[in-house]
Amino acid sequence: MPEPHHDSLGPSLWVIRFASLIRAGGPVLDLACGRGRHVGLLLERGHRVVALDRDAEALATLPKCAELEIIAADLEDGSPWPLAARRFAGIVVTNYLHRPLFPMILGALEPAGVLIYETFAAGNERFGRPRNPDHLLKPGELLELARGPCEVIAYEFIEVAVPRPAVVQRICARKLGGS
Ligand SMILES: C[S@@+](CC[C@H](N)C(=O)[O-])C[C@H]1O[C@@H](n2cnc3c(N)ncnc32)[C@H](O)[C@@H]1O
């Protein structure tokens, strides 16, 4: 049976579970948003959303509305971080990994801002792509990322069966410094 393409997936249950922790009405960044399977969810929750991806074709499928800012940018071509000093109440990253961005992602969270991150991890090679270690989190890697600047609300490093067999790591963490 062919693997479901990420574009055909609904929102991640992990993102759905923790989206309510993002400050009501606060701006949210969906980094490497693809066709925006989380954009609708975040807009429905009343957030202003910044959806960023390098794939102009995918971005063209996103809804056009005042609450949604669409940014076409390549995050890996050596250009400066495209969000400059902007800060977000929430940042969602799913099925995307480019380790050099970790400091920028954490830096773009406002105090008490919530990071919801879920992507493939070591062990996923057994099930399919991605297999490249550059695209697979190492054991505990998201935990190490968040510890220090954030309090960790939930973390898993787990083999899942749906939407297809895979090994994923996922975290929800809140940046320290809020009141
Ligand atoms: C597997 S898809 C995940 C999309 C979405 N986050 C989701 O979970 O449905 C990976 C996304 O990362 C984007 N991407 C890959 N490399 C990128 C880069 N260098 N800069 C910006 N976006 C990139 C791709 O265009 C694609 O939309």
PDB file of C-alpha atoms and ligand atoms in Angstrom:
ATOM      1  CA  MET A   1       0.000   0.000   0.000  1.00  0.00           C
ATOM      2  CA  PRO A   2       1.456   3.442  -0.860  1.00  0.00           C
ATOM      3  CA  GLU A   3       2.508   5.630   2.058  1.00  0.00           C
ATOM      4  CA  PRO A   4       0.147   8.523   2.750  1.00  0.00           C
ATOM      5  CA  HIS A   5       1.770  11.746   1.599  1.00  0.00           C
ATOM      6  CA  HIS A   6       2.084  14.364   4.315  1.00  0.00           C
ATOM      7  CA  ASP A   7      -0.070  16.701   2.245  1.00  0.00           C
ATOM      8  CA  SER A   8      -2.996  14.326   2.564  1.00  0.00           C
ATOM      9  CA  LEU A   9      -2.700  14.060   6.331  1.00  0.00           C
ATOM     10  CA  GLY A  10      -4.940  15.892   8.716  1.00  0.00           C
ATOM     11  CA  PRO A  11      -3.481  17.973  11.522  1.00  0.00           C
ATOM     12  CA  SER A  12      -1.163  16.114  13.865  1.00  0.00           C
ATOM     13  CA  LEU A  13      -2.886  14.899  17.019  1.00  0.00           C
ATOM     14  CA  TRP A  14       0.124  16.198  18.954  1.00  0.00           C
ATOM     15  CA  VAL A  15      -0.425  19.710  17.595  1.00  0.00           C
ATOM     16  CA  ILE A  16      -4.153  19.500  18.235  1.00  0.00           C
ATOM     17  CA  ARG A  17      -3.494  18.359  21.795  1.00  0.00           C
ATOM     18  CA  PHE A  18      -1.231  21.246  22.741  1.00  0.00           C
ATOM     19  CA  ALA A  19      -2.432  24.119  20.552  1.00  0.00           C
ATOM     20  CA  SER A  20      -4.678  25.322  23.373  1.00  0.00           C
ATOM     21  CA  LEU A  21      -1.567  26.198  25.427  1.00  0.00           C
ATOM     22  CA  ILE A  22      -0.612  28.940  22.987  1.00  0.00           C
ATOM     23  CA  ARG A  23      -1.547  32.404  24.258  1.00  0.00           C
ATOM     24  CA  ALA A  24      -5.029  33.253  23.011  1.00  0.00           C
ATOM     25  CA  GLY A  25      -4.866  35.568  20.025  1.00  0.00           C
ATOM     26  CA  GLY A  26      -1.069  35.451  19.952  1.00  0.00           C
ATOM     27  CA  PRO A  27       0.867  35.154  16.706  1.00  0.00           C
ATOM     28  CA  VAL A  28       1.922  31.668  15.665  1.00  0.00           C
ATOM     29  CA  LEU A  29       4.596  30.554  13.246  1.00  0.00           C
ATOM     30  CA  ASP A  30       4.116  27.369  11.225  1.00  0.00           C
ATOM     31  CA  LEU A  31       7.657  26.693  10.054  1.00  0.00           C
ATOM     32  CA  ALA A  32       8.037  24.609   6.902  1.00  0.00           C
ATOM     33  CA  CYS A  33       4.252  24.576   6.767  1.00  0.00           C
ATOM     34  CA  GLY A  34       3.889  22.727   3.466  1.00  0.00           C
ATOM     35  CA  ARG A  35       0.281  22.885   2.367  1.00  0.00           C
ATOM     36  CA  GLY A  36      -0.654  24.115   5.789  1.00  0.00           C
ATOM     37  CA  ARG A  37      -2.265  21.167   7.516  1.00  0.00           C
ATOM     38  CA  HIS A  38      -1.933  23.165  10.750  1.00  0.00           C
ATOM     39  CA  VAL A  39      -2.682  26.597   9.361  1.00  0.00           C
ATOM     40  CA  GLY A  40      -6.447  26.107   9.370  1.00  0.00           C
ATOM     41  CA  LEU A  41      -6.396  24.731  12.897  1.00  0.00           C
ATOM     42  CA  LEU A  42      -4.419  27.726  14.156  1.00  0.00           C
ATOM     43  CA  LEU A  43      -6.579  30.254  12.324  1.00  0.00           C
ATOM     44  CA  GLU A  44      -9.700  28.611  13.711  1.00  0.00           C
ATOM     45  CA  ARG A  45      -8.244  28.995  17.179  1.00  0.00           C
ATOM     46  CA  GLY A  46      -8.071  32.750  16.608  1.00  0.00           C
ATOM     47  CA  HIS A  47      -4.361  33.156  16.013  1.00  0.00           C
ATOM     48  CA  ARG A  48      -2.629  35.320  13.496  1.00  0.00           C
ATOM     49  CA  VAL A  49      -0.500  32.850  11.589  1.00  0.00           C
ATOM     50  CA  VAL A  50       2.760  33.190   9.741  1.00  0.00           C
ATOM     51  CA  ALA A  51       3.151  30.257   7.346  1.00  0.00           C
ATOM     52  CA  LEU A  52       6.641  29.823   5.965  1.00  0.00           C
ATOM     53  CA  ASP A  53       7.936  27.356   3.407  1.00  0.00           C
ATOM     54  CA  ARG A  54      10.189  27.384   0.358  1.00  0.00           C
ATOM     55  CA  ASP A  55       7.635  25.599  -1.792  1.00  0.00           C
ATOM     56  CA  ALA A  56       5.704  28.303  -3.625  1.00  0.00           C
ATOM     57  CA  GLU A  57       3.321  25.739  -5.078  1.00  0.00           C
ATOM     58  CA  ALA A  58       2.380  24.490  -1.616  1.00  0.00           C
ATOM     59  CA  LEU A  59       2.023  28.031  -0.301  1.00  0.00           C
ATOM     60  CA  ALA A  60      -0.301  28.893  -3.180  1.00  0.00           C
ATOM     61  CA  THR A  61      -2.817  26.401  -1.791  1.00  0.00           C
ATOM     62  CA  LEU A  62      -3.134  28.274   1.519  1.00  0.00           C
ATOM     63  CA  PRO A  63      -6.202  30.384   2.187  1.00  0.00           C
ATOM     64  CA  LYS A  64      -5.995  34.117   1.592  1.00  0.00           C
ATOM     65  CA  CYS A  65      -7.043  36.039   4.652  1.00  0.00           C
ATOM     66  CA  ALA A  66      -5.887  38.999   6.711  1.00  0.00           C
ATOM     67  CA  GLU A  67      -4.905  36.787   9.643  1.00  0.00           C
ATOM     68  CA  LEU A  68      -2.523  34.705   7.531  1.00  0.00           C
ATOM     69  CA  GLU A  69       0.872  35.942   6.414  1.00  0.00           C
ATOM     70  CA  ILE A  70       2.588  33.728   3.897  1.00  0.00           C
ATOM     71  CA  ILE A  71       6.348  33.839   3.551  1.00  0.00           C
ATOM     72  CA  ALA A  72       8.215  32.015   0.812  1.00  0.00           C
ATOM     73  CA  ALA A  73      11.771  31.513   2.000  1.00  0.00           C
ATOM     74  CA  ASP A  74      14.489  28.909   1.848  1.00  0.00           C
ATOM     75  CA  LEU A  75      15.648  28.180   5.369  1.00  0.00           C
ATOM     76  CA  GLU A  76      18.748  26.291   4.307  1.00  0.00           C
ATOM     77  CA  ASP A  77      20.378  28.369   1.578  1.00  0.00           C
ATOM     78  CA  GLY A  78      22.519  30.466   3.888  1.00  0.00           C
ATOM     79  CA  SER A  79      20.223  33.487   3.792  1.00  0.00           C
ATOM     80  CA  PRO A  80      19.624  35.285   7.082  1.00  0.00           C
ATOM     81  CA  TRP A  81      16.777  33.978   9.237  1.00  0.00           C
ATOM     82  CA  PRO A  82      13.763  35.469   7.429  1.00  0.00           C
ATOM     83  CA  LEU A  83      11.843  36.468  10.542  1.00  0.00           C
ATOM     84  CA  ALA A  84      14.433  38.892  11.903  1.00  0.00           C
ATOM     85  CA  ALA A  85      13.495  39.849  15.460  1.00  0.00           C
ATOM     86  CA  ARG A  86       9.856  38.744  15.309  1.00  0.00           C
ATOM     87  CA  ARG A  87       8.540  36.855  18.306  1.00  0.00           C
ATOM     88  CA  PHE A  88       5.723  34.304  18.445  1.00  0.00           C
ATOM     89  CA  ALA A  89       3.352  33.032  21.089  1.00  0.00           C
ATOM     90  CA  GLY A  90       3.573  29.637  19.437  1.00  0.00           C
ATOM     91  CA  ILE A  91       5.795  27.876  16.940  1.00  0.00           C
ATOM     92  CA  VAL A  92       4.706  24.692  15.204  1.00  0.00           C
ATOM     93  CA  VAL A  93       7.207  22.533  13.334  1.00  0.00           C
ATOM     94  CA  THR A  94       6.153  19.171  11.944  1.00  0.00           C
ATOM     95  CA  ASN A  95       8.005  16.718   9.749  1.00  0.00           C
ATOM     96  CA  TYR A  96      10.889  19.068   9.156  1.00  0.00           C
ATOM     97  CA  LEU A  97      14.391  19.164  10.605  1.00  0.00           C
ATOM     98  CA  HIS A  98      17.288  21.467   9.917  1.00  0.00           C
ATOM     99  CA  ARG A  99      19.394  21.574  13.061  1.00  0.00           C
ATOM    100  CA  PRO A 100      21.097  24.915  12.416  1.00  0.00           C
ATOM    101  CA  LEU A 101      17.675  26.545  12.864  1.00  0.00           C
ATOM    102  CA  PHE A 102      17.284  25.405  16.485  1.00  0.00           C
ATOM    103  CA  PRO A 103      18.671  28.636  18.026  1.00  0.00           C
ATOM    104  CA  MET A 104      16.503  30.782  15.755  1.00  0.00           C
ATOM    105  CA  ILE A 105      13.384  28.779  16.575  1.00  0.00           C
ATOM    106  CA  LEU A 106      13.939  29.103  20.308  1.00  0.00           C
ATOM    107  CA  GLY A 107      14.893  32.744  19.917  1.00  0.00           C
ATOM    108  CA  ALA A 108      11.671  33.473  18.060  1.00  0.00           C
ATOM    109  CA  LEU A 109       9.510  32.352  20.984  1.00  0.00           C
ATOM    110  CA  GLU A 110       8.187  35.139  23.174  1.00  0.00           C
ATOM    111  CA  PRO A 111       8.449  34.611  26.952  1.00  0.00           C
ATOM    112  CA  ALA A 112       6.019  31.788  27.802  1.00  0.00           C
ATOM    113  CA  GLY A 113       5.733  31.048  24.093  1.00  0.00           C
ATOM    114  CA  VAL A 114       4.940  27.434  23.250  1.00  0.00           C
ATOM    115  CA  LEU A 115       6.969  25.220  20.936  1.00  0.00           C
ATOM    116  CA  ILE A 116       5.146  22.264  19.437  1.00  0.00           C
ATOM    117  CA  TYR A 117       7.591  20.180  17.451  1.00  0.00           C
ATOM    118  CA  GLU A 118       7.102  16.726  15.963  1.00  0.00           C
ATOM    119  CA  THR A 119       9.284  15.006  13.436  1.00  0.00           C
ATOM    120  CA  PHE A 120      10.948  11.746  12.504  1.00  0.00           C
ATOM    121  CA  ALA A 121      13.604  10.256  14.719  1.00  0.00           C
ATOM    122  CA  ALA A 122      16.354   7.655  14.734  1.00  0.00           C
ATOM    123  CA  GLY A 123      14.863   4.250  14.085  1.00  0.00           C
ATOM    124  CA  ASN A 124      12.566   5.519  11.365  1.00  0.00           C
ATOM    125  CA  GLU A 125      14.971   4.061   8.784  1.00  0.00           C
ATOM    126  CA  ARG A 126      13.303   0.695   9.434  1.00  0.00           C
ATOM    127  CA  PHE A 127      10.000   1.991   8.133  1.00  0.00           C
ATOM    128  CA  GLY A 128      10.841   4.254   5.253  1.00  0.00           C
ATOM    129  CA  ARG A 129      11.828   7.815   4.585  1.00  0.00           C
ATOM    130  CA  PRO A 130      13.369   9.901   5.905  1.00  0.00           C
ATOM    131  CA  ARG A 131      16.423   7.709   6.414  1.00  0.00           C
ATOM    132  CA  ASN A 132      19.085  10.380   6.195  1.00  0.00           C
ATOM    133  CA  PRO A 133      20.458  11.012   9.710  1.00  0.00           C
ATOM    134  CA  ASP A 134      20.375  14.738   8.950  1.00  0.00           C
ATOM    135  CA  HIS A 135      16.596  14.437   8.896  1.00  0.00           C
ATOM    136  CA  LEU A 136      16.223  12.146  11.893  1.00  0.00           C
ATOM    137  CA  LEU A 137      16.328  13.366  15.473  1.00  0.00           C
ATOM    138  CA  LYS A 138      18.831  11.655  17.714  1.00  0.00           C
ATOM    139  CA  PRO A 139      17.556  10.036  20.923  1.00  0.00           C
ATOM    140  CA  GLY A 140      16.529  12.762  23.341  1.00  0.00           C
ATOM    141  CA  GLU A 141      17.434  15.522  20.913  1.00  0.00           C
ATOM    142  CA  LEU A 142      14.246  17.583  21.238  1.00  0.00           C
ATOM    143  CA  LEU A 143      14.441  17.226  24.998  1.00  0.00           C
ATOM    144  CA  GLU A 144      18.002  18.543  24.998  1.00  0.00           C
ATOM    145  CA  LEU A 145      16.958  21.383  22.724  1.00  0.00           C
ATOM    146  CA  ALA A 146      14.202  22.572  25.013  1.00  0.00           C
ATOM    147  CA  ARG A 147      15.832  21.993  28.392  1.00  0.00           C
ATOM    148  CA  GLY A 148      17.324  25.175  29.706  1.00  0.00           C
ATOM    149  CA  PRO A 149      15.432  27.819  27.750  1.00  0.00           C
ATOM    150  CA  CYS A 150      12.068  26.088  28.223  1.00  0.00           C
ATOM    151  CA  GLU A 151      10.035  24.024  30.628  1.00  0.00           C
ATOM    152  CA  VAL A 152       9.078  20.747  29.025  1.00  0.00           C
ATOM    153  CA  ILE A 153       5.358  20.054  29.143  1.00  0.00           C
ATOM    154  CA  ALA A 154       5.364  16.781  27.234  1.00  0.00           C
ATOM    155  CA  TYR A 155       7.848  14.713  25.271  1.00  0.00           C
ATOM    156  CA  GLU A 156       7.731  11.408  23.442  1.00  0.00           C
ATOM    157  CA  PHE A 157      10.240   9.333  21.482  1.00  0.00           C
ATOM    158  CA  ILE A 158       8.003   6.671  20.157  1.00  0.00           C
ATOM    159  CA  GLU A 159       7.143   4.221  17.420  1.00  0.00           C
ATOM    160  CA  VAL A 160       3.743   5.038  15.991  1.00  0.00           C
ATOM    161  CA  ALA A 161       1.415   3.025  13.779  1.00  0.00           C
ATOM    162  CA  VAL A 162      -0.638   5.880  12.360  1.00  0.00           C
ATOM    163  CA  PRO A 163      -0.837   7.677  10.007  1.00  0.00           C
ATOM    164  CA  ARG A 164       1.831   5.150   9.041  1.00  0.00           C
ATOM    165  CA  PRO A 165       4.443   3.147  10.930  1.00  0.00           C
ATOM    166  CA  ALA A 166       7.215   5.559  11.886  1.00  0.00           C
ATOM    167  CA  VAL A 167       9.512   6.579  14.700  1.00  0.00           C
ATOM    168  CA  VAL A 168       8.914  10.117  15.845  1.00  0.00           C
ATOM    169  CA  GLN A 169       9.965  12.481  18.541  1.00  0.00           C
ATOM    170  CA  ARG A 170       7.650  15.196  19.709  1.00  0.00           C
ATOM    171  CA  ILE A 171       7.735  17.873  22.286  1.00  0.00           C
ATOM    172  CA  CYS A 172       5.614  20.608  23.727  1.00  0.00           C
ATOM    173  CA  ALA A 173       7.666  23.110  25.687  1.00  0.00           C
ATOM    174  CA  ARG A 174       7.067  26.560  27.105  1.00  0.00           C
ATOM    175  CA  LYS A 175       9.769  29.188  27.019  1.00  0.00           C
ATOM    176  CA  LEU A 176      10.812  30.439  30.391  1.00  0.00           C
ATOM    177  CA  GLY A 177      10.430  34.055  31.283  1.00  0.00           C
ATOM    178  CA  GLY A 178       6.670  34.504  31.235  1.00  0.00           C
ATOM    179  CA  SER A 179       4.868  35.815  34.287  1.00  0.00           C
TER     180      SER A 179
HETATM  181  C1  LIG B   1       7.430  16.740   4.983  1.00  0.00           C
HETATM  182  S1  LIG B   1       6.922  18.370   4.601  1.00  0.00           S
HETATM  183  C2  LIG B   1       6.061  18.864   6.091  1.00  0.00           C
HETATM  184  C3  LIG B   1       5.065  19.952   5.846  1.00  0.00           C
HETATM  185  C4  LIG B   1       4.208  20.307   7.067  1.00  0.00           C
HETATM  186  N1  LIG B   1       4.998  20.823   8.145  1.00  0.00           N
HETATM  187  C5  LIG B   1       3.424  19.113   7.519  1.00  0.00           C
HETATM  188  O1  LIG B   1       3.763  18.492   8.522  1.00  0.00           O
HETATM  189  O2  LIG B   1       2.462  18.765   6.816  1.00  0.00           O
HETATM  190  C6  LIG B   1       8.421  19.290   4.726  1.00  0.00           C
HETATM  191  C7  LIG B   1       8.268  20.727   4.313  1.00  0.00           C
HETATM  192  O3  LIG B   1       9.501  21.391   4.540  1.00  0.00           O
HETATM  193  C8  LIG B   1       9.695  22.285   3.493  1.00  0.00           C
HETATM  194  N2  LIG B   1      11.110  22.562   3.350  1.00  0.00           N
HETATM  195  C9  LIG B   1      12.081  21.662   3.085  1.00  0.00           C
HETATM  196  N3  LIG B   1      13.255  22.288   2.984  1.00  0.00           N
HETATM  197  C10 LIG B   1      13.016  23.600   3.193  1.00  0.00           C
HETATM  198  C11 LIG B   1      13.838  24.746   3.203  1.00  0.00           C
HETATM  199  N4  LIG B   1      15.135  24.658   2.934  1.00  0.00           N
HETATM  200  N5  LIG B   1      13.283  25.951   3.475  1.00  0.00           N
HETATM  201  C12 LIG B   1      11.959  26.043   3.714  1.00  0.00           C
HETATM  202  N6  LIG B   1      11.120  24.995   3.696  1.00  0.00           N
HETATM  203  C13 LIG B   1      11.651  23.778   3.449  1.00  0.00           C
HETATM  204  C14 LIG B   1       9.149  21.571   2.268  1.00  0.00           C
HETATM  205  O4  LIG B   1       8.869  22.463   1.225  1.00  0.00           O
HETATM  206  C15 LIG B   1       7.932  20.893   2.847  1.00  0.00           C
HETATM  207  O5  LIG B   1       6.781  21.698   2.695  1.00  0.00           O
END
